[in-house]
Coordinates of C-alpha atoms in Angstrom, one line a residue:
Chain A
M1 CA 12.8 -29.8 21.4
T2 CA 13.8 -29.9 18.0
T3 CA 12.1 -30.9 15.1
R4 CA 13.3 -31.5 11.2
F5 CA 9.6 -30.3 10.6
P6 CA 8.5 -27.4 12.4
A7 CA 4.4 -28.0 13.8
T8 CA 3.9 -23.6 12.6
H9 CA 5.3 -25.2 9.2
A10 CA 3.0 -27.5 8.9
A11 CA 0.3 -25.8 9.9
L12 CA 1.2 -22.9 7.3
L13 CA 0.9 -25.6 4.5
G14 CA -1.5 -27.6 5.5
V15 CA -3.9 -24.2 5.4
V16 CA -2.8 -23.6 2.0
L17 CA -3.5 -26.6 0.5
A18 CA -7.0 -26.8 2.5
I19 CA -7.9 -23.4 1.2
S20 CA -6.6 -23.3 -2.0
G21 CA -8.3 -27.2 -2.5
F22 CA -11.5 -25.6 -1.5
I23 CA -11.2 -22.4 -3.6
L24 CA -10.3 -24.8 -6.9
W25 CA -13.0 -27.3 -5.9
S26 CA -15.5 -24.2 -5.5
A27 CA -14.7 -22.7 -8.7
V28 CA -14.6 -25.9 -11.3
S29 CA -18.1 -26.6 -9.5
A30 CA -19.3 -23.3 -10.1
S31 CA -18.2 -23.2 -13.9
T32 CA -15.6 -24.9 -16.1
S33 CA -15.5 -22.0 -18.5
L34 CA -11.8 -20.5 -19.4
N35 CA -13.4 -16.9 -18.2
N36 CA -13.9 -18.8 -14.4
L37 CA -10.8 -20.6 -14.8
V38 CA -8.4 -18.4 -16.1
V39 CA -6.5 -17.6 -12.9
V40 CA -7.6 -20.2 -10.5
A41 CA -6.8 -22.8 -12.7
P42 CA -3.2 -22.4 -13.9
V43 CA -2.7 -20.6 -10.0
A44 CA -3.6 -24.0 -8.2
A45 CA -1.2 -25.8 -10.9
V46 CA 1.8 -24.0 -9.8
L47 CA 0.8 -24.5 -6.3
G48 CA 0.6 -28.1 -6.6
V49 CA 4.0 -27.9 -8.0
L50 CA 5.4 -25.6 -5.2
L51 CA 3.6 -27.2 -2.1
P52 CA 5.8 -31.2 -2.4
V53 CA 9.2 -29.2 -3.7
I54 CA 9.0 -27.0 -0.6
L55 CA 7.9 -30.2 1.4
A56 CA 10.8 -32.3 0.4
S57 CA 13.1 -29.3 0.9
A58 CA 11.9 -29.1 4.3
L59 CA 12.2 -33.0 5.2
R60 CA 16.1 -32.7 3.6
K61 CA 17.2 -29.7 5.7
P62 CA 18.8 -30.0 9.6
A63 CA 16.3 -30.0 12.3
R64 CA 16.0 -26.9 14.5
E65 CA 14.1 -25.5 17.2
D66 CA 9.9 -26.3 17.2
V67 CA 7.5 -23.7 18.7
G68 CA 9.1 -22.4 21.7
S69 CA 7.7 -21.0 24.7
G70 CA 8.0 -17.2 22.6
A71 CA 5.4 -18.4 20.2
W72 CA 2.6 -19.6 22.8
G73 CA 2.5 -15.9 24.2
D74 CA 2.2 -14.9 20.4
L75 CA -0.5 -17.6 20.0
L76 CA -1.8 -16.2 23.0
L77 CA -2.4 -12.7 22.4
L78 CA -3.4 -13.9 18.9
A79 CA -6.6 -15.4 20.5
G80 CA -7.3 -12.6 22.7
F81 CA -6.9 -10.2 19.6
S82 CA -9.6 -12.6 17.9
A83 CA -12.1 -12.9 20.5
F84 CA -11.6 -8.9 20.4
C85 CA -11.9 -8.2 16.8
L86 CA -15.7 -10.8 17.4
A87 CA -16.4 -8.8 20.2
L88 CA -16.5 -5.4 19.1
T89 CA -19.9 -5.4 17.4
H90 CA -20.9 -7.6 20.1
V91 CA -20.5 -5.8 23.3
G92 CA -19.2 -2.9 22.0
F93 CA -16.2 -1.1 20.5
D94 CA -15.6 0.6 24.2
V95 CA -15.8 -2.1 26.5
A96 CA -13.8 -4.7 24.0
T97 CA -11.1 -2.2 23.2
F98 CA -10.6 -1.4 27.5
V99 CA -10.4 -5.0 28.3
F100 CA -8.2 -5.7 25.5
V101 CA -5.9 -3.1 25.8
W102 CA -5.7 -3.6 29.7
A103 CA -5.3 -7.5 29.2
G104 CA -3.0 -6.9 26.2
V105 CA -0.8 -4.4 28.4
V106 CA -0.3 -6.8 30.9
M107 CA 0.5 -10.0 28.7
S108 CA 2.9 -7.6 26.5
G109 CA 5.0 -7.1 30.2
G110 CA 2.9 -3.3 31.3
R111 CA 3.9 -3.3 35.2
G112 CA 2.0 -1.9 37.7
L113 CA -0.9 -2.4 39.2
W114 CA -3.2 1.0 38.0
Q115 CA -1.3 2.0 35.4
P116 CA -2.3 -0.4 32.5
P117 CA -6.4 -0.2 33.6
L118 CA -5.5 3.7 33.4
Y119 CA -3.9 3.6 30.3
A120 CA -6.5 1.5 28.9
A121 CA -9.3 3.7 30.0
V122 CA -7.6 6.9 28.4
F123 CA -6.7 5.0 25.5
T124 CA -10.5 4.2 24.8
V125 CA -12.0 7.5 25.6
V126 CA -9.7 8.9 22.7
L127 CA -10.4 6.2 19.8
V128 CA -14.2 6.3 20.8
K129 CA -14.4 10.5 20.7
G130 CA -11.4 10.8 18.0
F131 CA -11.1 8.3 16.2
G132 CA -14.9 6.9 16.5
S133 CA -16.2 9.9 15.2
L134 CA -14.4 10.2 12.2
F135 CA -16.5 7.0 11.0
P136 CA -18.9 6.8 8.4
Y137 CA -20.7 4.0 9.6
P138 CA -22.5 3.5 13.1
M139 CA -20.8 2.2 16.3
L140 CA -21.9 0.0 18.9
T141 CA -20.8 1.1 22.4
L142 CA -22.2 0.1 25.7
V143 CA -21.0 3.3 27.8
F144 CA -20.3 6.8 25.8
Chain B
M1 CA 2.4 22.0 -25.4
I2 CA 1.5 24.8 -23.0
D3 CA -0.9 27.6 -23.8
H4 CA 0.9 30.7 -22.5
F5 CA -1.9 32.9 -22.1
A6 CA -4.0 30.8 -20.3
L7 CA -1.1 30.1 -17.8
S8 CA -0.9 33.5 -17.4
Q9 CA -4.2 34.1 -16.4
A10 CA -3.8 30.9 -14.2
F11 CA -1.0 32.4 -12.0
G12 CA -3.2 35.7 -11.9
L13 CA -6.4 33.6 -10.4
L14 CA -3.9 31.9 -7.6
F15 CA -1.5 34.8 -7.3
A16 CA -4.4 37.9 -7.1
S17 CA -5.6 37.1 -3.4
F18 CA -4.6 34.7 -0.7
E19 CA -8.1 33.1 -0.7
P20 CA -7.1 30.0 -3.0
W21 CA -4.8 29.0 -0.6
L22 CA -6.5 29.5 2.8
W23 CA -7.5 26.1 2.7
V24 CA -4.4 24.4 1.7
V25 CA -2.5 24.3 5.6
P26 CA -4.9 22.9 7.0
G27 CA -5.8 20.4 4.0
L28 CA -2.6 18.9 3.9
L29 CA -2.6 18.6 8.2
I30 CA -6.0 16.9 7.4
G31 CA -4.7 14.4 5.0
L32 CA -1.4 13.3 7.0
I33 CA -3.6 13.1 10.0
F34 CA -5.7 10.7 8.2
G35 CA -3.3 9.0 6.2
S36 CA -1.2 8.3 9.2
I37 CA -3.9 6.7 11.4
P38 CA -4.3 2.8 10.0
G39 CA -7.8 2.5 8.8
L40 CA -8.8 6.0 8.1
Q41 CA -8.1 6.6 4.2
I42 CA -7.3 9.5 2.3
S43 CA -10.6 9.4 -0.3
M44 CA -12.7 8.8 3.3
A45 CA -11.0 12.2 4.6
M46 CA -12.0 13.8 1.3
A47 CA -15.8 12.5 1.6
V48 CA -16.0 13.6 5.1
F49 CA -14.8 17.2 4.1
L50 CA -16.2 17.3 0.8
P51 CA -19.8 19.2 1.9
V52 CA -17.4 22.2 3.6
T53 CA -16.1 23.0 0.0
F54 CA -20.1 24.1 -0.5
G55 CA -19.0 27.4 0.4
M56 CA -15.5 28.0 -1.3
D57 CA -15.9 29.0 -4.8
F58 CA -14.1 26.2 -7.6
L59 CA -10.1 26.5 -7.4
Q60 CA -10.2 26.8 -3.2
A61 CA -12.6 23.9 -3.3
M62 CA -10.2 22.0 -5.8
L63 CA -6.9 23.0 -3.9
F64 CA -8.3 22.0 -0.5
L65 CA -8.9 18.7 -1.4
T66 CA -6.0 18.2 -3.7
S67 CA -4.4 19.1 -0.6
I68 CA -5.9 16.5 1.6
F69 CA -4.8 14.4 -1.2
T70 CA -1.2 15.3 -1.2
G71 CA -0.4 15.1 2.7
G72 CA -2.5 11.6 2.6
A73 CA -0.2 10.1 0.2
Y74 CA 2.9 10.9 2.5
G75 CA 0.9 10.3 5.7
G76 CA 0.2 7.0 4.8
G77 CA 3.8 6.3 3.9
V78 CA 4.9 7.2 7.5
T79 CA 3.2 4.6 9.5
A80 CA 4.3 2.3 6.7
I81 CA 8.1 3.4 8.0
L82 CA 7.4 3.3 11.9
M83 CA 4.9 0.6 12.2
N84 CA 5.2 -1.5 9.2
I85 CA 1.2 -0.4 8.3
P86 CA 0.7 0.8 4.8
G87 CA -2.0 3.5 5.0
S88 CA -3.2 2.3 1.8
S89 CA -2.3 0.0 -1.4
S90 CA 0.0 2.6 -2.5
S91 CA 2.5 2.3 0.3
I92 CA 2.9 -1.4 0.4
A93 CA 6.3 -0.9 -1.2
T94 CA 7.4 1.5 1.3
A95 CA 7.3 -0.2 4.4
F96 CA 9.4 -3.2 2.7
D97 CA 12.7 -1.0 3.1
G98 CA 11.3 1.9 5.6
Y99 CA 10.3 -0.2 8.7
P100 CA 13.3 -2.6 8.7
M101 CA 15.5 0.9 8.9
A102 CA 12.8 2.2 11.5
R103 CA 14.0 -0.8 12.9
Q104 CA 17.8 -0.2 12.4
G105 CA 17.1 3.0 14.7
K106 CA 17.3 4.8 11.6
H107 CA 13.7 6.2 11.4
N108 CA 14.8 9.5 11.1
E109 CA 16.2 9.3 8.0
A110 CA 13.4 7.1 6.5
L111 CA 11.4 9.5 7.2
G112 CA 13.5 12.1 5.7
L113 CA 13.9 9.7 2.5
G114 CA 10.2 9.1 2.3
L115 CA 9.3 13.3 2.4
A116 CA 11.8 14.1 0.2
A117 CA 11.3 11.4 -2.5
S118 CA 7.7 12.2 -1.9
V119 CA 8.2 16.1 -2.6
V120 CA 10.4 15.4 -5.6
G121 CA 7.7 12.6 -6.8
A122 CA 5.0 14.5 -6.7
F123 CA 6.5 17.2 -8.1
V124 CA 8.0 15.4 -11.4
G125 CA 4.1 14.1 -11.2
Y126 CA 2.6 17.4 -11.7
V127 CA 5.0 19.1 -13.8
L128 CA 4.7 16.2 -16.6
L129 CA 0.9 17.0 -15.9
L130 CA 1.1 20.8 -16.8
L131 CA 3.2 19.7 -19.8
L132 CA 1.9 16.8 -21.2
I133 CA -2.0 16.7 -20.1
N134 CA -3.1 16.4 -23.6
P135 CA -1.0 14.0 -25.1
L136 CA -1.1 11.8 -22.1
A137 CA -4.8 12.0 -22.4
A138 CA -4.6 10.9 -25.9
L139 CA -2.5 7.6 -24.4
V140 CA -5.0 6.8 -21.7
L141 CA -8.0 6.4 -24.0
K142 CA -5.7 4.2 -26.0
V143 CA -5.1 2.2 -22.7
G144 CA -7.5 -1.1 -23.2
P145 CA -7.5 -4.4 -21.2
M146 CA -4.4 -5.9 -23.2
E147 CA -2.4 -3.1 -22.1
M148 CA -3.4 -3.7 -18.4
V149 CA -2.7 -7.3 -18.3
V150 CA 0.7 -6.4 -19.6
V151 CA 1.0 -3.5 -16.5
V152 CA -0.4 -5.7 -14.0
L153 CA 1.8 -9.0 -14.9
W154 CA 4.6 -6.3 -14.5
G155 CA 3.7 -5.4 -11.0
L156 CA 3.5 -9.5 -10.4
T157 CA 6.8 -9.9 -11.4
L158 CA 7.8 -8.3 -8.0
I159 CA 7.0 -11.7 -6.5
A160 CA 9.6 -13.6 -7.9
T161 CA 12.3 -11.3 -6.4
L162 CA 10.5 -11.2 -2.6
N163 CA 11.8 -13.7 -0.8
D164 CA 13.2 -14.2 3.0
S165 CA 14.8 -17.4 2.4
S166 CA 14.3 -19.2 -1.0
L167 CA 12.3 -18.7 -4.5
S168 CA 9.9 -21.3 -3.6
K169 CA 8.5 -19.7 -0.4
G170 CA 8.6 -16.7 -2.0
L171 CA 6.6 -18.0 -5.2
L172 CA 4.1 -19.7 -2.7
A173 CA 3.4 -16.8 -0.8
G174 CA 2.7 -15.1 -4.1
F175 CA 0.5 -17.6 -5.6
F176 CA -1.2 -18.0 -2.4
G177 CA -2.2 -14.4 -2.5
L178 CA -3.4 -15.0 -6.0
M179 CA -5.6 -17.8 -5.0
L180 CA -7.3 -16.1 -2.0
S181 CA -8.0 -13.0 -4.8
Q182 CA -10.4 -15.4 -6.4
I183 CA -12.8 -15.8 -3.4
G184 CA -16.4 -14.3 -3.8
M185 CA -18.2 -13.6 -7.4
S186 CA -16.2 -13.7 -10.7
T187 CA -15.7 -10.8 -12.9
T188 CA -18.1 -12.6 -15.0
G189 CA -20.7 -13.1 -12.3
V190 CA -20.2 -16.8 -11.5
M191 CA -20.5 -17.3 -8.1
R192 CA -17.1 -19.4 -7.1
T193 CA -17.3 -19.1 -3.3
S194 CA -17.7 -17.1 -0.7
V195 CA -17.5 -20.0 2.4
G196 CA -21.5 -18.8 3.0
N197 CA -20.5 -15.5 4.1
P198 CA -22.0 -12.8 2.7
H199 CA -19.2 -10.9 3.4
L200 CA -17.1 -12.2 1.1
L201 CA -19.6 -11.9 -1.7
D202 CA -17.2 -9.3 -3.6
G203 CA -13.8 -10.7 -2.3
I204 CA -11.7 -10.3 0.5
S205 CA -11.1 -7.1 1.5
V206 CA -7.6 -5.8 0.4
V207 CA -6.6 -2.9 2.9
P208 CA -8.1 -4.9 6.2
A209 CA -6.0 -8.1 4.9
M210 CA -3.0 -5.7 4.2
I211 CA -3.4 -4.2 7.7
G212 CA -3.5 -7.8 9.6
I213 CA -0.5 -9.3 7.7
F214 CA 1.6 -6.8 7.7
A215 CA 1.2 -5.2 11.0
A216 CA -0.8 -7.4 13.3
S217 CA 1.3 -10.2 12.2
E218 CA 4.5 -8.1 13.4
L219 CA 3.0 -6.4 16.3
L220 CA 2.8 -10.2 17.7
R221 CA 6.2 -10.7 17.3
L222 CA 7.4 -7.8 18.9
R223 CA 5.7 -8.6 22.2
G224 CA 8.7 -9.7 23.8
S225 CA 10.7 -6.6 23.3
A226 CA 10.8 -3.6 24.9
Y227 CA 10.5 -0.9 22.2
L228 CA 10.9 -0.6 18.4
V229 CA 14.5 0.9 18.3
Q230 CA 16.4 -1.4 20.7
D231 CA 19.1 1.0 20.6
E232 CA 18.5 3.7 23.5
A233 CA 20.8 6.4 21.6
Q234 CA 19.1 5.8 18.5
R235 CA 15.1 6.4 19.9
D236 CA 15.5 10.3 19.5
I237 CA 13.7 12.3 17.0
A238 CA 16.5 14.7 15.6
F239 CA 15.6 16.9 12.9
S240 CA 19.1 17.1 11.5
R241 CA 18.8 13.4 11.1
I242 CA 15.8 13.8 9.2
L243 CA 17.5 16.3 7.2
R244 CA 20.1 13.9 6.6
G245 CA 17.7 11.4 5.1
V246 CA 16.4 14.4 2.9
G247 CA 20.3 15.2 1.6
E248 CA 20.6 11.4 1.1
T249 CA 17.6 11.1 -1.1
F250 CA 19.5 13.0 -3.5
R251 CA 22.6 10.5 -4.2
Y252 CA 19.9 8.6 -5.9
P253 CA 19.1 10.7 -8.6
G254 CA 18.3 7.8 -10.8
V255 CA 16.1 6.3 -8.6
L256 CA 13.9 9.4 -7.8
V257 CA 13.6 10.6 -11.4
R258 CA 12.4 6.9 -12.6
G259 CA 10.3 6.3 -9.6
S260 CA 8.7 9.8 -10.2
L261 CA 8.1 8.5 -14.3
I262 CA 6.8 4.9 -13.5
G263 CA 4.7 6.5 -10.9
A264 CA 3.3 9.5 -13.4
V265 CA 3.0 7.0 -16.3
I266 CA 1.2 4.2 -14.3
G267 CA -0.7 6.3 -12.4
A268 CA -2.7 8.1 -15.4
I269 CA -4.4 4.7 -16.2
P270 CA -7.4 4.7 -14.4
G271 CA -7.8 1.9 -11.9
V272 CA -4.7 0.6 -12.1
G273 CA -2.8 3.7 -10.6
S274 CA -0.2 4.2 -7.7
S275 CA -0.9 0.6 -6.3
V276 CA 0.5 -0.9 -9.0
A277 CA 3.2 2.5 -9.6
N278 CA 5.1 2.0 -6.3
L279 CA 5.5 -2.0 -6.8
V280 CA 6.6 -1.7 -10.4
S281 CA 9.1 1.4 -9.3
Y282 CA 10.2 -0.9 -6.2
G283 CA 10.6 -3.6 -8.5
E284 CA 13.1 -2.1 -11.2
A285 CA 14.9 -0.3 -8.5
R286 CA 15.6 -3.5 -7.0
R287 CA 16.7 -5.1 -10.3
T288 CA 19.0 -2.2 -11.3
S289 CA 20.4 -1.7 -7.6
R290 CA 24.7 -2.5 -7.3
T291 CA 23.2 -4.2 -4.3
P292 CA 20.1 -6.0 -4.5
E293 CA 20.5 -7.9 -1.6
I294 CA 20.1 -5.1 0.9
F295 CA 16.5 -4.7 0.0
G296 CA 14.0 -5.8 1.9
K297 CA 16.9 -5.2 5.1
G298 CA 16.3 -1.4 5.1
A299 CA 18.0 -0.2 1.8
P300 CA 17.5 3.5 1.4
E301 CA 16.5 3.2 -2.5
G302 CA 13.7 1.0 -2.2
V303 CA 12.2 3.8 0.2
I304 CA 13.2 6.2 -2.5
A305 CA 11.4 4.1 -5.2
A306 CA 8.5 3.6 -3.5
E307 CA 7.6 6.9 -2.1
S308 CA 8.9 8.9 -5.3
A309 CA 6.2 6.8 -7.5
N310 CA 3.6 6.5 -5.0
S311 CA 3.8 10.3 -5.1
S312 CA 4.2 10.8 -8.8
S313 CA 1.3 8.8 -9.8
E314 CA -0.7 11.4 -7.7
G315 CA -0.4 14.0 -10.7
G316 CA -0.8 10.8 -13.4
S317 CA -4.1 10.1 -11.3
M318 CA -5.4 14.0 -12.1
T319 CA -4.8 13.4 -16.1
A320 CA -7.9 11.0 -16.4
L321 CA -9.7 13.6 -14.0
L322 CA -9.2 16.7 -15.9
A323 CA -8.8 15.6 -19.6
L324 CA -11.2 13.1 -19.8
G325 CA -13.9 13.4 -16.7
I326 CA -13.0 9.5 -15.4
P327 CA -11.9 9.0 -12.1
G328 CA -8.8 6.7 -11.9
G329 CA -9.3 5.9 -7.6
A330 CA -11.6 6.5 -5.3
A331 CA -9.8 9.8 -4.1
T332 CA -10.3 11.4 -7.9
A333 CA -13.8 10.0 -7.5
V334 CA -14.3 12.6 -4.8
L335 CA -12.8 15.2 -6.5
L336 CA -15.3 15.0 -9.6
A337 CA -18.0 14.9 -6.9
A338 CA -16.7 18.2 -6.3
F339 CA -16.5 19.3 -10.0
S340 CA -20.5 18.5 -10.3
F341 CA -20.7 20.2 -6.7
H342 CA -19.6 24.0 -8.6
N343 CA -21.4 22.8 -12.2
I344 CA -18.3 21.6 -13.6
V345 CA -17.8 18.7 -15.9
G346 CA -14.4 17.1 -16.7
G347 CA -13.3 16.2 -19.9
P348 CA -12.1 17.8 -23.2
S349 CA -14.2 20.5 -23.2
F350 CA -13.4 21.5 -19.9
I351 CA -9.5 21.5 -20.6
R352 CA -10.5 23.7 -23.9
N353 CA -12.4 26.2 -22.3
Q354 CA -11.2 26.5 -19.0
T355 CA -7.6 25.5 -20.1
E356 CA -6.7 28.5 -17.1
V357 CA -8.8 26.9 -14.3
V358 CA -6.9 23.8 -15.2
Y359 CA -3.5 25.3 -15.1
S360 CA -4.6 27.0 -11.9
I361 CA -5.2 23.3 -10.3
I362 CA -1.9 22.4 -11.5
L363 CA 0.3 25.0 -10.2
G364 CA -1.7 25.0 -7.1
N365 CA -0.6 21.4 -6.5
L366 CA 2.8 22.6 -7.1
G367 CA 2.6 24.9 -4.4
Q368 CA 1.3 22.5 -2.2
V369 CA 3.8 20.0 -2.8
L370 CA 6.6 22.6 -1.5
L371 CA 4.1 23.4 1.7
L372 CA 4.5 19.8 2.2
A373 CA 7.8 19.9 2.7
V374 CA 7.7 22.4 5.3
I375 CA 4.8 20.8 7.4
G376 CA 5.8 17.2 6.8
L377 CA 9.5 17.8 8.4
L378 CA 7.4 20.0 11.3
M379 CA 5.1 17.2 11.8
L380 CA 7.6 14.2 11.3
R381 CA 8.9 15.2 15.3
V382 CA 5.4 14.7 16.5
L383 CA 4.6 11.6 14.2
G384 CA 8.1 9.9 14.9
M385 CA 7.7 10.1 19.1
V386 CA 6.3 6.4 18.4
V387 CA 9.8 5.0 19.0
R388 CA 9.6 6.4 22.3
V389 CA 6.4 4.5 23.5
P390 CA 7.3 1.0 25.1
L391 CA 5.8 -1.5 23.0
A392 CA 4.2 -3.0 26.0
Y393 CA 1.9 0.1 25.4
L394 CA 2.0 0.2 21.7
V395 CA 1.5 -3.4 20.9
P396 CA -1.9 -3.6 22.2
S397 CA -3.1 -0.1 21.3
V398 CA -2.0 -0.4 17.4
L399 CA -3.4 -3.9 17.6
A400 CA -6.7 -2.5 18.6
M401 CA -5.9 0.9 16.1
C402 CA -5.8 -2.2 13.6
A403 CA -9.2 -4.0 14.4
W404 CA -10.7 -0.4 14.5
G405 CA -9.3 0.6 11.1
G406 CA -10.8 -2.6 9.2
Y407 CA -14.3 -1.6 10.7
G408 CA -13.6 1.8 9.4
I409 CA -13.1 0.4 6.1
T410 CA -15.8 -2.2 5.6
G411 CA -18.4 -1.2 8.4
T412 CA -19.0 -4.6 9.5
V413 CA -17.3 -7.2 11.6
A414 CA -15.9 -8.6 8.5
G415 CA -13.0 -5.9 8.7
P416 CA -11.9 -6.6 12.2
L417 CA -12.2 -10.3 11.4
T418 CA -10.4 -10.1 8.1
V419 CA -7.3 -8.5 10.0
A420 CA -7.6 -10.8 12.8
A421 CA -7.3 -13.8 10.0
F422 CA -4.9 -12.4 8.0
A423 CA -2.5 -11.4 11.3
A424 CA -2.7 -15.7 12.5
L425 CA -1.8 -16.1 8.5
G426 CA 1.2 -13.5 8.8
W427 CA 2.5 -14.8 12.1
L428 CA 2.8 -17.9 10.8
M429 CA 4.2 -17.2 7.5
R430 CA 7.1 -14.4 9.3
R431 CA 7.9 -17.9 11.4
N432 CA 8.9 -20.0 8.6
D433 CA 10.6 -17.2 6.8
Y434 CA 7.8 -16.4 3.9
P435 CA 7.6 -13.1 2.7
V436 CA 4.5 -11.7 3.4
A437 CA 4.4 -8.9 0.8
A438 CA 4.0 -11.3 -1.8
T439 CA 0.8 -12.5 -0.8
V440 CA -0.2 -9.0 -0.6
I441 CA 1.0 -8.1 -4.0
G442 CA -1.2 -11.0 -4.9
L443 CA -4.1 -10.4 -3.6
L444 CA -4.0 -6.9 -4.5
L445 CA -3.6 -7.6 -8.6
G446 CA -5.3 -11.0 -8.5
R447 CA -8.7 -9.7 -9.2
M448 CA -7.5 -7.0 -11.4
M449 CA -5.6 -9.6 -13.4
E450 CA -8.8 -11.9 -14.0
G451 CA -11.0 -8.8 -15.0
E452 CA -8.6 -7.7 -17.5
L453 CA -7.8 -11.0 -18.5
V454 CA -11.6 -12.1 -19.1
R455 CA -11.9 -8.7 -21.0
T456 CA -9.1 -9.7 -23.3
L457 CA -10.1 -12.9 -23.9
Q458 CA -13.5 -11.6 -24.9
I459 CA -12.3 -8.8 -27.4
S460 CA -10.0 -11.0 -28.5
N461 CA -12.5 -13.9 -29.4
G462 CA -10.3 -16.1 -27.6
Q463 CA -7.3 -15.6 -29.3
P464 CA -5.3 -13.0 -27.0
F465 CA -1.8 -14.1 -28.4
N466 CA -3.3 -12.7 -31.9
Y467 CA -4.8 -9.7 -30.3
L468 CA -1.2 -8.6 -28.7
F469 CA -0.1 -8.1 -32.3
E470 CA -3.5 -5.8 -32.9
R471 CA -2.4 -3.8 -30.0
P472 CA 1.5 -1.8 -30.7
M473 CA 1.2 -0.1 -27.3
A474 CA 0.6 -3.6 -25.5
L475 CA 3.6 -5.2 -27.8
A476 CA 6.1 -2.8 -27.0
L477 CA 4.8 -2.5 -23.4
F478 CA 5.4 -6.0 -23.5
V479 CA 8.7 -6.3 -25.4
F480 CA 9.9 -3.8 -22.7
M481 CA 8.9 -5.6 -20.2
L482 CA 10.9 -8.8 -21.5
M483 CA 13.7 -6.9 -22.0
V484 CA 13.8 -5.3 -18.7
L485 CA 13.2 -8.8 -17.4
V486 CA 15.1 -10.9 -18.7
G487 CA 17.7 -9.1 -21.4
A488 CA 18.9 -6.9 -18.6
P489 CA 19.9 -9.6 -16.3
L490 CA 21.4 -11.6 -19.4
L491 CA 23.5 -8.7 -20.3
K492 CA 24.8 -7.7 -16.9
A493 CA 25.7 -11.5 -16.7
L494 CA 27.3 -11.6 -19.7
R495 CA 29.5 -8.6 -18.8
R496 CA 30.4 -10.3 -15.6
R497 CA 31.7 -13.3 -17.3
K498 CA 33.6 -10.9 -19.6
L499 CA 35.3 -9.2 -16.7
Q500 CA 36.3 -12.2 -15.1
Q501 CA 37.8 -14.0 -18.3
A502 CA 39.6 -10.4 -18.8
G503 CA 40.4 -11.0 -15.1
R504 CA 41.9 -14.0 -15.6

């Protein structure tokens, strides 16, 4: 499907607008002193000019491919990665890493029935015993 | 400039026995390993191994800890080149051209370029420190917030040159980074926003954000490919090609020397240091290059400029530590802790009363730099193997390490979540041709900029422009920056027009 303004571009500009607007509103609500707004206010003004300029130039450009099938795969892996990040301190670093690496290898095209889980298990042990032992913080684990 | 008697004593201290050198090679290896694993930082390695130095004498301890520092600085560049993961904020600019080179199958050459530039940069940095420690210390004392504002502004100008497709997109990416840097408590203690999340009180943690936006977002895009380097013939780790990269470094002597000088001078400024030095050096290399259009697409000059500056800034950062007893960053703070371990107080009295020890530390570091060249060459064969790992296995493994790295830096779930959030932002930006590096630069320098601006406003009583004229160093820096940014391109355009007219 072709579109003049790809959904991912609209999403990005929406994110920039929403986050910048929120930071500006929050900063102005907290204090209107020069010291507090010395960076926020000029940056918001420049972003306020740039956003419509980019929007107008994107709308003037010829139509291009919208989110392709590859993008859905990326988004699926990204969702899995976000869930993994959240799970680290909830289900344990070892179990979360094992499941994520196994699923990630399969999603990225790793073949075979036993190779992905075996690799994930070995990788997890190396990470927990190697990387984890160097952490200066306590690390929640379920098995090791 | 040099106390020759103290220098000869320093040689005696260093070479009378092998003991001071005993821990240098292990230190370099520890630094290389910590530097090349995302999330493990040099300062962390130095802190972990600090208790080991309790049983050592002062010089041995210093050489051990500084060898971790030296090895780690280069290790961060290795992951920036091979996986687009800058080990620290001082390796950001290395990834700009190092990673595109690796993807083109020139990973051997890129690693060689990085190693040679690092060795030369660090060497120049320490030679300058040896020659200029006293005048440099005096200079550092004169640096105030106004001067810092000018230096940070210089770093920020790189945003305008980083654009994958259009200037407006590059600027939007950079200014959005600046806006994100304003989350959390302001430098004057005003609570702006933390989105109700206590982890954001101090703002967004830059290193996890950098790991997410650079590495994780790129890994998501790599998912469909088979290997990091598509061409099978290019996937080998060839010692001869690494050496070719080493040799190629010296084809750009101007970039190498300029990068080393920029690194040494900016590195000496406490708090700014190598994070800004590598960006300023990269920006200058791009501005003065005959082929600026290949920057960001695998230009060897880009790797040389970034690596030489971040390595020479190590010598610069030692200036404030040795001469003033002020740590310029986390790594030098650990060195200062080692000073107190051994009942030594850094500063003018240390230089005056124990000049031979100061010289022996500097000379020892010069020796370490030469050893890094050998150890680095041997280790690169192992580290470069990453291009032979199928991406189906590499992508989830490195993604997992990115999340672990985020946790290693913050110690809370906020680290991995920052990595994930910035991975999503980076994915959106890359998909629509926005330069992710500009956002990182904005995020990194925004808070620094705010702090220095507020201090300048307070000192100048709200009259920063009048104050600028009272600060000769800031004024000189400002005029020099304007000359470089505006004058040089104008001169170039004028010369081009004259040449065209002559051609007609």
